[in-house]
Amino acid sequence: MASPKVQDRDLLCRLSKVFRQHGYEGASLSRIAKATGLQRASLYHRFPGGKEEMADAVLAYVDELFGNDLLAPLFSDLPPAQRVKEMAKRLRGFYERGQASCLLDTMSLGGEEDPIKRHVAKSFDAWLSALAAVAREAGLTPTLARRRAEDALMRFQGGLVMARATGNIKPFERVLGELPDLLTKKEDD
Amino acid sequence: MASPKVQDRDLLCRLSKVFRQHGYEGASLSRIAKATGLQRASLYHRFPGGKEEMADAVLAYVDELFGNDLLAPLFSDLPPAQRVKEMAKRLRGFYERGQASCLLDTMSLGGEEDPIKRHVAKSFDAWLSALAAVAREAGLTPTLARRRAEDALMRFQGGLVMARATGNIKPFERVLGELPDLLTKKEDD
DNA sequence: GTCTATAGCTTGATAGAC
DNA sequence: GTCTATCAAGCTATAGAC
C-alpha cells in the first residue's frame, strides 16, 4: 500500500499503552499486535530491530510528548506556580487521573543494565532537571530546587504506584494539587 | 529424600527476590529454577498450583515478614516517632538501601483484576493502616493520620521507583529520614 | 505495507524413574 | 523430594506472496 494502515504517531501511541501497562517483558508481540491492529510481520516491517526497537521508539515518542507538550508549560512566561499547575493538569490527563502507569516505571523492571534502562534513566533525569529549573526561577537555591524536584517526582511516581496497587486515585490527585507549592515555595507549610 | 534440598523459608526468600526484581510475568520458571537451585518439576512438587501458587505464597511470606518484623516496631511502647524510626531502619535493610524493588509494586503490573492483584491491594492497605494507627497515637486526627500514612507510603514507593529508574538512592534515603516527623508531627515545617 | 505461514526457541506444566 | 524427559502453547523473528 501507499500509505500505512496505521500512521506512525497513532502506532506509537498504541504501542506505548501496551508497554506502560505490562512493562517490557509483559508486552508480548501478541498483545502488541492486538492493540495496534497489525500482524506480527507488519510490526517487524515498521521496526526491523524487533521488540527492542519498538521499546526504544516508544521511549523516544514519550520523550517528545514530554518535551513538546506535558513539560512545555514549565518554560512559559507565566509565574512559576502557574506553570507547574498547567503541567500538573496535563500530566493528570496523560496518566488518566492515576489509572495509567508511567512508562519509566514499568520499563525499569529487571536487573541487568541495558540500552532501555539507560534511556529510562536519561528521560527521568530530563524530567527532574525541568522541575528543578522552574523551582530555581521561583527563587529557590539550586540545592533546594533540586531536592524539591526529586520530592515532586517521588511523590508523583509513588502516587501512581499506589493508585495501581490499591485502585485508590485520591492520593495521586492530592499530589498533583500540591506540586505548585512544593516546587515554588521557600518554606513548607 | 527425607528433608528438602531447600527449606521452605529459604525457598520463599529466594522466590521473593525473583518476583520483586522481575514482576509476575518476568518471573519465568527458568529464572526461578536458577535462583532456587530446584528444577521445574521440583517446584511443582512444592507448589502444585504452579506459578500462581508461588506468587501467592511469596505475597503471604512478605505479609508475614511485615507483620512480624518490619512493621512490628510500630506497635511497641516507645514514643511514636521512635517507633517509626525503627521501622524505617528495618525497611532500609529489607529494601537494600533502595536497590531492591517492592513486591507490591512489581506484582501490580498488567491490566486485569485477578487474585494476585487483590492480595497486593490487601497488603498495601494493611501497611497503610499500620502507619495511620501510629500517626493517630501521636495525636493526629484520624483524617490527618490517614492522609499522612498515604503520603508516607507514596513517598516511600516513589523513592524506590526513582532509585530503580535512575540508580540514585539518595532521595530514597532522605524519605526514610523524614518518615518519623511526617507521621507524628501535627504541622509540617 | 500488510499479510499468511512457519521456523526455532522458551514458556508453564506433567509423567514417571529413583 | 528431586530428577530427566517430554508436551502443548506461547514467544520472538523470518520468508515470501500479494
Coordinates of C-alpha atoms (C1' of nucleotides) in Angstrom, one line a residue:
Chain A
M1 CA 0.0 0.0 0.0
A2 CA 1.0 3.6 -0.5
S3 CA 0.0 4.8 3.0
P4 CA 0.3 2.7 6.1
K5 CA -2.7 1.1 7.8
V6 CA -1.8 2.9 11.0
Q7 CA 0.0 6.2 11.0
D8 CA 3.3 6.4 12.8
R9 CA 2.1 8.6 15.7
D10 CA -1.0 6.6 16.2
L11 CA 1.0 3.4 16.1
L12 CA 3.5 4.7 18.7
C13 CA 0.6 5.8 20.9
R14 CA -0.9 2.4 20.9
L15 CA 2.4 0.7 21.4
S16 CA 3.1 3.0 24.4
K17 CA -0.1 1.9 26.1
V18 CA 1.0 -1.8 25.9
F19 CA 4.5 -1.1 27.3
R20 CA 3.1 1.2 30.0
Q21 CA 0.6 -1.4 31.2
H22 CA 2.7 -4.5 31.0
G23 CA 6.3 -3.5 31.1
Y24 CA 8.9 -4.7 28.6
E25 CA 8.7 -8.4 29.4
G26 CA 4.9 -8.4 29.6
A27 CA 4.5 -6.6 26.3
S28 CA 4.3 -9.7 24.1
L29 CA 4.0 -9.4 20.3
S30 CA 0.6 -10.9 20.5
R31 CA -0.6 -8.1 22.8
I32 CA 1.1 -5.5 20.7
A33 CA -0.4 -7.0 17.5
K34 CA -3.9 -6.9 19.1
A35 CA -3.5 -3.4 20.4
T36 CA -2.2 -2.0 17.1
G37 CA -4.3 -4.0 14.7
L38 CA -1.2 -5.0 12.8
Q39 CA 0.1 -8.6 12.4
R40 CA 3.5 -9.6 13.9
A41 CA 5.2 -9.5 10.5
S42 CA 3.9 -6.0 9.8
L43 CA 5.3 -4.8 13.1
Y44 CA 8.8 -6.1 12.0
H45 CA 8.5 -4.1 8.8
R46 CA 7.9 -1.0 10.8
F47 CA 10.5 -1.9 13.4
P48 CA 13.2 -4.1 11.8
G49 CA 15.0 -4.3 15.2
G50 CA 12.0 -6.1 16.7
K51 CA 10.7 -5.6 20.2
E52 CA 13.7 -3.7 21.5
E53 CA 13.4 -1.2 18.7
M54 CA 9.7 -0.8 19.5
A55 CA 10.6 -0.1 23.1
D56 CA 13.2 2.4 22.2
A57 CA 10.8 4.1 19.7
V58 CA 8.1 4.3 22.4
L59 CA 10.6 5.9 24.9
A60 CA 11.6 8.4 22.2
Y61 CA 7.9 9.1 21.5
V62 CA 7.2 9.8 25.1
D63 CA 10.3 11.9 25.4
E64 CA 8.9 14.0 22.6
L65 CA 5.5 14.2 24.2
F66 CA 7.0 15.4 27.5
G67 CA 9.3 18.0 25.8
N68 CA 6.7 19.4 23.4
D69 CA 3.5 19.2 25.5
L70 CA 3.5 17.9 29.1
L71 CA 6.5 19.8 30.3
A72 CA 6.3 22.7 27.9
P73 CA 4.3 25.0 30.3
L74 CA 7.3 24.9 32.6
F75 CA 9.1 27.2 30.2
S76 CA 6.3 29.7 29.5
D77 CA 6.4 33.3 30.8
L78 CA 3.7 32.7 33.5
P79 CA 4.5 32.9 37.2
P80 CA 6.4 29.7 38.2
A81 CA 3.5 28.3 40.3
Q82 CA 1.1 28.8 37.4
R83 CA 3.5 26.9 35.1
V84 CA 3.6 24.0 37.5
K85 CA -0.2 24.0 37.7
E86 CA -0.5 23.8 34.0
M87 CA 2.0 20.9 33.8
A88 CA 0.0 19.1 36.6
K89 CA -3.1 19.5 34.6
R90 CA -1.6 17.9 31.5
L91 CA 0.1 15.1 33.5
R92 CA -3.3 14.4 35.0
G93 CA -4.7 13.8 31.6
F94 CA -1.7 11.8 30.3
Y95 CA -1.8 9.5 33.3
E96 CA -5.6 9.2 33.1
R97 CA -6.2 10.5 36.6
G98 CA -3.9 7.9 38.0
Q99 CA -5.3 5.0 36.2
A100 CA -2.4 4.6 33.7
S101 CA 1.1 3.7 34.8
C102 CA 4.4 5.5 34.0
L103 CA 6.4 4.0 31.2
L104 CA 9.6 5.0 33.0
D105 CA 8.4 2.9 36.0
T106 CA 7.3 -0.2 34.2
M107 CA 10.2 -0.3 31.7
S108 CA 12.7 -0.2 34.5
L109 CA 12.0 -3.7 35.9
G110 CA 14.6 -6.5 35.8
G111 CA 18.2 -6.5 36.9
E112 CA 20.6 -6.1 34.0
E113 CA 21.9 -2.8 32.7
D114 CA 20.8 -2.4 29.0
P115 CA 20.1 0.3 26.5
I116 CA 16.5 0.6 27.5
K117 CA 17.3 1.2 31.2
R118 CA 19.9 3.8 30.2
H119 CA 17.2 5.5 28.1
V120 CA 14.8 5.4 31.1
A121 CA 17.4 7.0 33.4
K122 CA 18.1 9.7 30.9
S123 CA 14.4 10.6 30.5
F124 CA 13.9 10.6 34.2
D125 CA 16.8 13.0 34.7
A126 CA 15.5 15.3 32.0
W127 CA 12.2 15.5 33.8
L128 CA 14.0 16.2 37.1
S129 CA 16.0 18.9 35.5
A130 CA 13.0 20.6 34.1
L131 CA 11.3 20.6 37.5
A132 CA 14.5 21.9 39.2
A133 CA 14.8 24.7 36.7
V134 CA 11.3 26.1 37.4
A135 CA 12.0 25.8 41.1
R136 CA 15.2 27.9 40.7
E137 CA 13.2 30.5 38.7
A138 CA 10.8 30.7 41.7
G139 CA 13.7 31.8 43.8
L140 CA 14.9 28.6 45.4
T141 CA 18.6 27.9 45.7
P142 CA 19.9 25.3 43.2
T143 CA 20.4 22.8 46.0
L144 CA 16.9 23.2 47.4
A145 CA 15.4 23.3 43.9
R146 CA 17.0 20.0 43.0
R147 CA 15.7 18.5 46.3
R148 CA 12.2 19.8 45.6
A149 CA 12.3 18.4 42.1
E150 CA 13.2 15.0 43.5
D151 CA 10.5 15.2 46.1
A152 CA 7.9 16.2 43.5
L153 CA 8.8 13.3 41.2
M154 CA 9.0 10.8 44.0
R155 CA 5.5 11.7 45.3
F156 CA 4.2 11.7 41.8
Q157 CA 5.6 8.2 41.0
G158 CA 4.5 6.9 44.4
G159 CA 1.0 8.2 43.8
L160 CA 0.8 6.3 40.5
V161 CA 2.1 3.1 42.2
M162 CA -0.4 3.5 45.0
A163 CA -3.2 4.1 42.5
R164 CA -2.3 1.0 40.5
A165 CA -1.8 -1.2 43.6
T166 CA -4.9 -0.2 45.5
G167 CA -7.2 1.3 43.0
N168 CA -7.5 4.5 45.1
I169 CA -6.6 7.5 43.0
K170 CA -7.3 10.2 45.6
P171 CA -3.7 10.4 47.0
F172 CA -2.4 10.8 43.4
E173 CA -4.9 13.6 42.8
R174 CA -3.8 15.3 46.0
V175 CA -0.1 15.1 45.0
L176 CA -1.0 16.9 41.7
G177 CA -2.6 19.7 43.7
E178 CA 0.4 20.1 46.0
L179 CA 3.0 20.3 43.2
P180 CA 2.9 24.1 42.6
D181 CA 3.6 25.0 46.2
L182 CA 6.1 22.1 46.6
L183 CA 8.2 23.4 43.6
T184 CA 7.9 27.1 44.2
K185 CA 7.5 27.9 48.0
K186 CA 10.7 28.6 50.0
E187 CA 9.2 27.1 53.2
D188 CA 6.9 24.1 53.5
D189 CA 3.7 24.8 55.5
Chain B
M1 CA 14.7 -37.5 50.3
A2 CA 13.6 -37.1 53.9
S3 CA 14.3 -33.4 54.2
P4 CA 14.0 -31.0 51.3
K5 CA 17.0 -29.7 49.4
V6 CA 15.9 -26.1 50.3
Q7 CA 13.9 -25.3 53.4
D8 CA 10.6 -23.6 53.0
R9 CA 11.6 -20.2 54.3
D10 CA 14.8 -20.1 52.3
L11 CA 12.9 -21.2 49.2
L12 CA 10.3 -18.4 49.7
C13 CA 13.1 -15.9 50.3
R14 CA 14.7 -16.8 47.0
L15 CA 11.4 -16.8 45.2
S16 CA 10.6 -13.4 46.5
K17 CA 13.8 -12.0 45.1
V18 CA 12.8 -13.1 41.6
F19 CA 9.3 -11.8 41.8
R20 CA 10.4 -8.5 43.3
Q21 CA 13.0 -8.0 40.6
H22 CA 11.1 -9.1 37.5
G23 CA 7.4 -8.9 38.4
Y24 CA 4.9 -11.7 37.8
E25 CA 5.3 -12.0 34.0
G26 CA 9.1 -11.6 34.1
A27 CA 9.5 -14.3 36.8
S28 CA 9.9 -17.2 34.4
L29 CA 10.3 -20.7 35.7
S30 CA 13.8 -20.8 34.3
R31 CA 14.8 -17.8 36.4
I32 CA 13.0 -19.2 39.4
A33 CA 14.7 -22.6 39.0
K34 CA 18.1 -20.9 38.7
A35 CA 17.5 -18.7 41.7
T36 CA 16.2 -21.5 43.9
G37 CA 18.5 -24.3 42.7
L38 CA 15.5 -26.6 42.1
Q39 CA 14.3 -28.0 38.8
R40 CA 11.0 -27.0 37.3
A41 CA 9.4 -30.3 38.3
S42 CA 10.6 -30.0 41.9
L43 CA 9.0 -26.5 42.1
Y44 CA 5.7 -28.1 41.0
H45 CA 6.0 -30.6 43.8
R46 CA 6.3 -27.8 46.3
F47 CA 3.7 -25.6 44.7
P48 CA 1.2 -27.9 42.9
G49 CA -0.7 -24.8 41.8
G50 CA 2.2 -23.7 39.7
K51 CA 3.5 -20.1 39.2
E52 CA 0.3 -18.6 40.6
E53 CA 0.6 -20.5 43.8
M54 CA 4.2 -19.5 44.0
A55 CA 3.3 -15.8 43.7
D56 CA 0.6 -16.1 46.3
A57 CA 3.0 -17.9 48.7
V58 CA 5.5 -15.2 48.2
L59 CA 2.9 -12.5 48.9
A60 CA 1.9 -14.3 52.1
Y61 CA 5.5 -14.7 53.1
V62 CA 6.1 -11.0 52.7
D63 CA 2.9 -10.3 54.6
E64 CA 4.3 -12.3 57.5
L65 CA 7.7 -10.5 57.3
F66 CA 6.0 -7.2 57.5
G67 CA 3.7 -8.2 60.3
N68 CA 6.3 -9.9 62.5
D69 CA 9.3 -7.9 61.8
L70 CA 9.3 -4.8 59.6
L71 CA 6.1 -3.1 61.0
A72 CA 6.3 -4.7 64.4
P73 CA 8.1 -1.7 66.0
L74 CA 5.0 0.5 65.2
F75 CA 3.2 -1.4 67.9
S76 CA 5.9 -1.2 70.6
D77 CA 5.6 1.1 73.7
L78 CA 8.3 3.6 72.5
P79 CA 7.3 7.1 71.6
P80 CA 5.6 7.1 68.2
A81 CA 8.4 8.9 66.4
Q82 CA 10.9 6.4 67.7
R83 CA 8.7 3.5 66.5
V84 CA 8.6 5.0 63.0
K85 CA 12.4 5.4 63.1
E86 CA 12.9 1.8 64.0
M87 CA 10.5 0.7 61.2
A88 CA 12.4 2.9 58.7
K89 CA 15.7 1.3 59.8
R90 CA 14.2 -2.2 59.1
L91 CA 12.7 -1.1 55.8
R92 CA 16.0 0.3 54.8
G93 CA 17.6 -3.1 55.2
F94 CA 14.8 -5.1 53.6
Y95 CA 14.9 -2.8 50.5
E96 CA 18.7 -2.9 50.5
R97 CA 19.1 0.9 50.8
G98 CA 16.8 1.4 47.7
Q99 CA 18.4 -1.2 45.5
A100 CA 15.6 -3.7 45.7
S101 CA 12.1 -3.1 44.4
C102 CA 8.8 -3.5 46.3
L103 CA 6.9 -6.7 45.6
L104 CA 3.6 -4.9 45.8
D105 CA 4.8 -2.6 43.1
T106 CA 6.2 -5.1 40.6
M107 CA 3.4 -7.6 41.1
S108 CA 0.7 -5.0 40.3
L109 CA 1.6 -4.6 36.7
G110 CA -0.8 -5.6 33.9
G111 CA -4.5 -4.8 33.5
E112 CA -6.9 -7.5 34.6
E113 CA -8.3 -7.9 38.1
D114 CA -7.0 -11.2 39.5
P115 CA -6.4 -12.9 42.9
I116 CA -2.8 -11.7 42.9
K117 CA -3.8 -8.0 42.4
R118 CA -6.4 -8.4 45.1
H119 CA -3.8 -9.8 47.5
V120 CA -1.5 -6.9 46.6
A121 CA -4.2 -4.4 47.4
K122 CA -5.0 -6.0 50.7
S123 CA -1.3 -6.0 51.8
F124 CA -1.0 -2.4 50.7
D125 CA -4.0 -1.4 52.8
A126 CA -2.6 -3.2 55.8
W127 CA 0.6 -1.3 55.6
L128 CA -1.4 2.0 55.3
S129 CA -3.5 1.1 58.3
A130 CA -0.5 0.4 60.4
L131 CA 1.1 3.7 59.5
A132 CA -2.2 5.6 60.2
A133 CA -2.5 3.9 63.6
V134 CA 0.8 5.2 64.8
A135 CA 0.0 8.6 63.5
R136 CA -3.2 8.7 65.5
E137 CA -1.4 7.6 68.6
A138 CA 0.9 10.5 68.0
G139 CA -2.1 12.7 68.4
L140 CA -3.2 13.4 64.8
T141 CA -6.9 13.3 63.9
P142 CA -8.0 10.1 62.1
T143 CA -8.4 12.0 58.9
L144 CA -5.0 13.7 59.0
A145 CA -3.4 10.4 60.2
R146 CA -4.8 8.6 57.2
R147 CA -3.5 11.3 54.9
R148 CA -0.1 11.3 56.4
A149 CA 0.0 7.5 56.0
E150 CA -0.8 7.8 52.4
D151 CA 1.8 10.5 51.9
A152 CA 4.4 8.4 53.7
L153 CA 3.8 5.3 51.6
M154 CA 3.6 7.3 48.3
R155 CA 7.0 9.0 49.0
F156 CA 8.5 5.6 50.0
Q157 CA 7.3 3.9 46.9
G158 CA 8.3 6.8 44.7
G159 CA 11.7 6.8 46.2
L160 CA 12.1 3.1 45.3
V161 CA 10.9 3.8 41.7
M162 CA 13.3 6.7 41.4
A163 CA 16.2 4.6 42.8
R164 CA 15.4 1.8 40.3
A165 CA 15.0 4.1 37.3
T166 CA 17.9 6.4 37.9
G167 CA 20.3 4.4 40.2
N168 CA 20.3 7.4 42.6
I169 CA 19.4 6.1 46.1
K170 CA 19.8 9.4 48.0
P171 CA 16.2 10.7 47.6
F172 CA 15.0 7.3 49.0
E173 CA 17.4 7.6 51.9
R174 CA 16.1 11.2 52.5
V175 CA 12.5 9.9 52.6
L176 CA 13.3 7.3 55.2
G177 CA 14.8 10.0 57.4
E178 CA 11.6 12.2 57.0
L179 CA 9.2 9.5 57.9
P180 CA 9.2 10.0 61.7
D181 CA 8.2 13.7 61.5
L182 CA 5.8 13.1 58.6
L183 CA 3.9 10.5 60.6
T184 CA 3.9 12.2 64.0
K185 CA 4.1 16.0 63.7
K186 CA 0.9 18.0 63.7
E187 CA 2.3 20.7 61.3
D188 CA 4.8 20.3 58.5
D189 CA 7.8 22.5 58.7
Chain C
dG1 C1' 2.9 -2.1 3.6
dT2 C1' 0.4 -5.9 5.1
dC3 C1' -0.5 -10.4 5.0
dT4 C1' -0.2 -16.0 5.8
dA5 C1' 2.9 -19.5 7.0
dT6 C1' 6.4 -21.1 9.5
dA7 C1' 10.9 -21.6 11.9
dG8 C1' 13.1 -22.3 16.3
dC9 C1' 13.3 -21.3 20.9
dT10 C1' 11.1 -20.6 25.6
dT11 C1' 7.3 -20.8 28.3
dG12 C1' 4.3 -23.2 32.0
dA13 C1' 3.1 -27.7 33.2
dT14 C1' 3.1 -33.1 33.5
dA15 C1' 4.7 -38.2 33.7
dG16 C1' 7.3 -41.3 35.7
dA17 C1' 12.0 -43.2 37.3
dC18 C1' 14.8 -43.2 41.5
Chain D
dG1 C1' 11.6 -34.8 47.3
dT2 C1' 14.3 -34.3 43.3
dC3 C1' 15.3 -35.6 39.0
dT4 C1' 15.2 -36.3 33.4
dA5 C1' 12.3 -36.3 29.6
dT6 C1' 8.6 -34.5 27.4
dC7 C1' 4.3 -31.9 26.0
dA8 C1' 1.4 -28.2 24.0
dA9 C1' 1.2 -23.5 23.8
dG10 C1' 3.4 -19.3 23.8
dC11 C1' 7.2 -16.5 22.4
dT12 C1' 10.4 -13.6 19.0
dA13 C1' 11.6 -13.5 14.5
dT14 C1' 11.8 -14.5 9.3
dA15 C1' 10.4 -15.9 4.4
dG16 C1' 7.8 -14.9 0.7
dA17 C1' 3.2 -14.0 -1.7
dC18 C1' 0.3 -10.1 -2.8

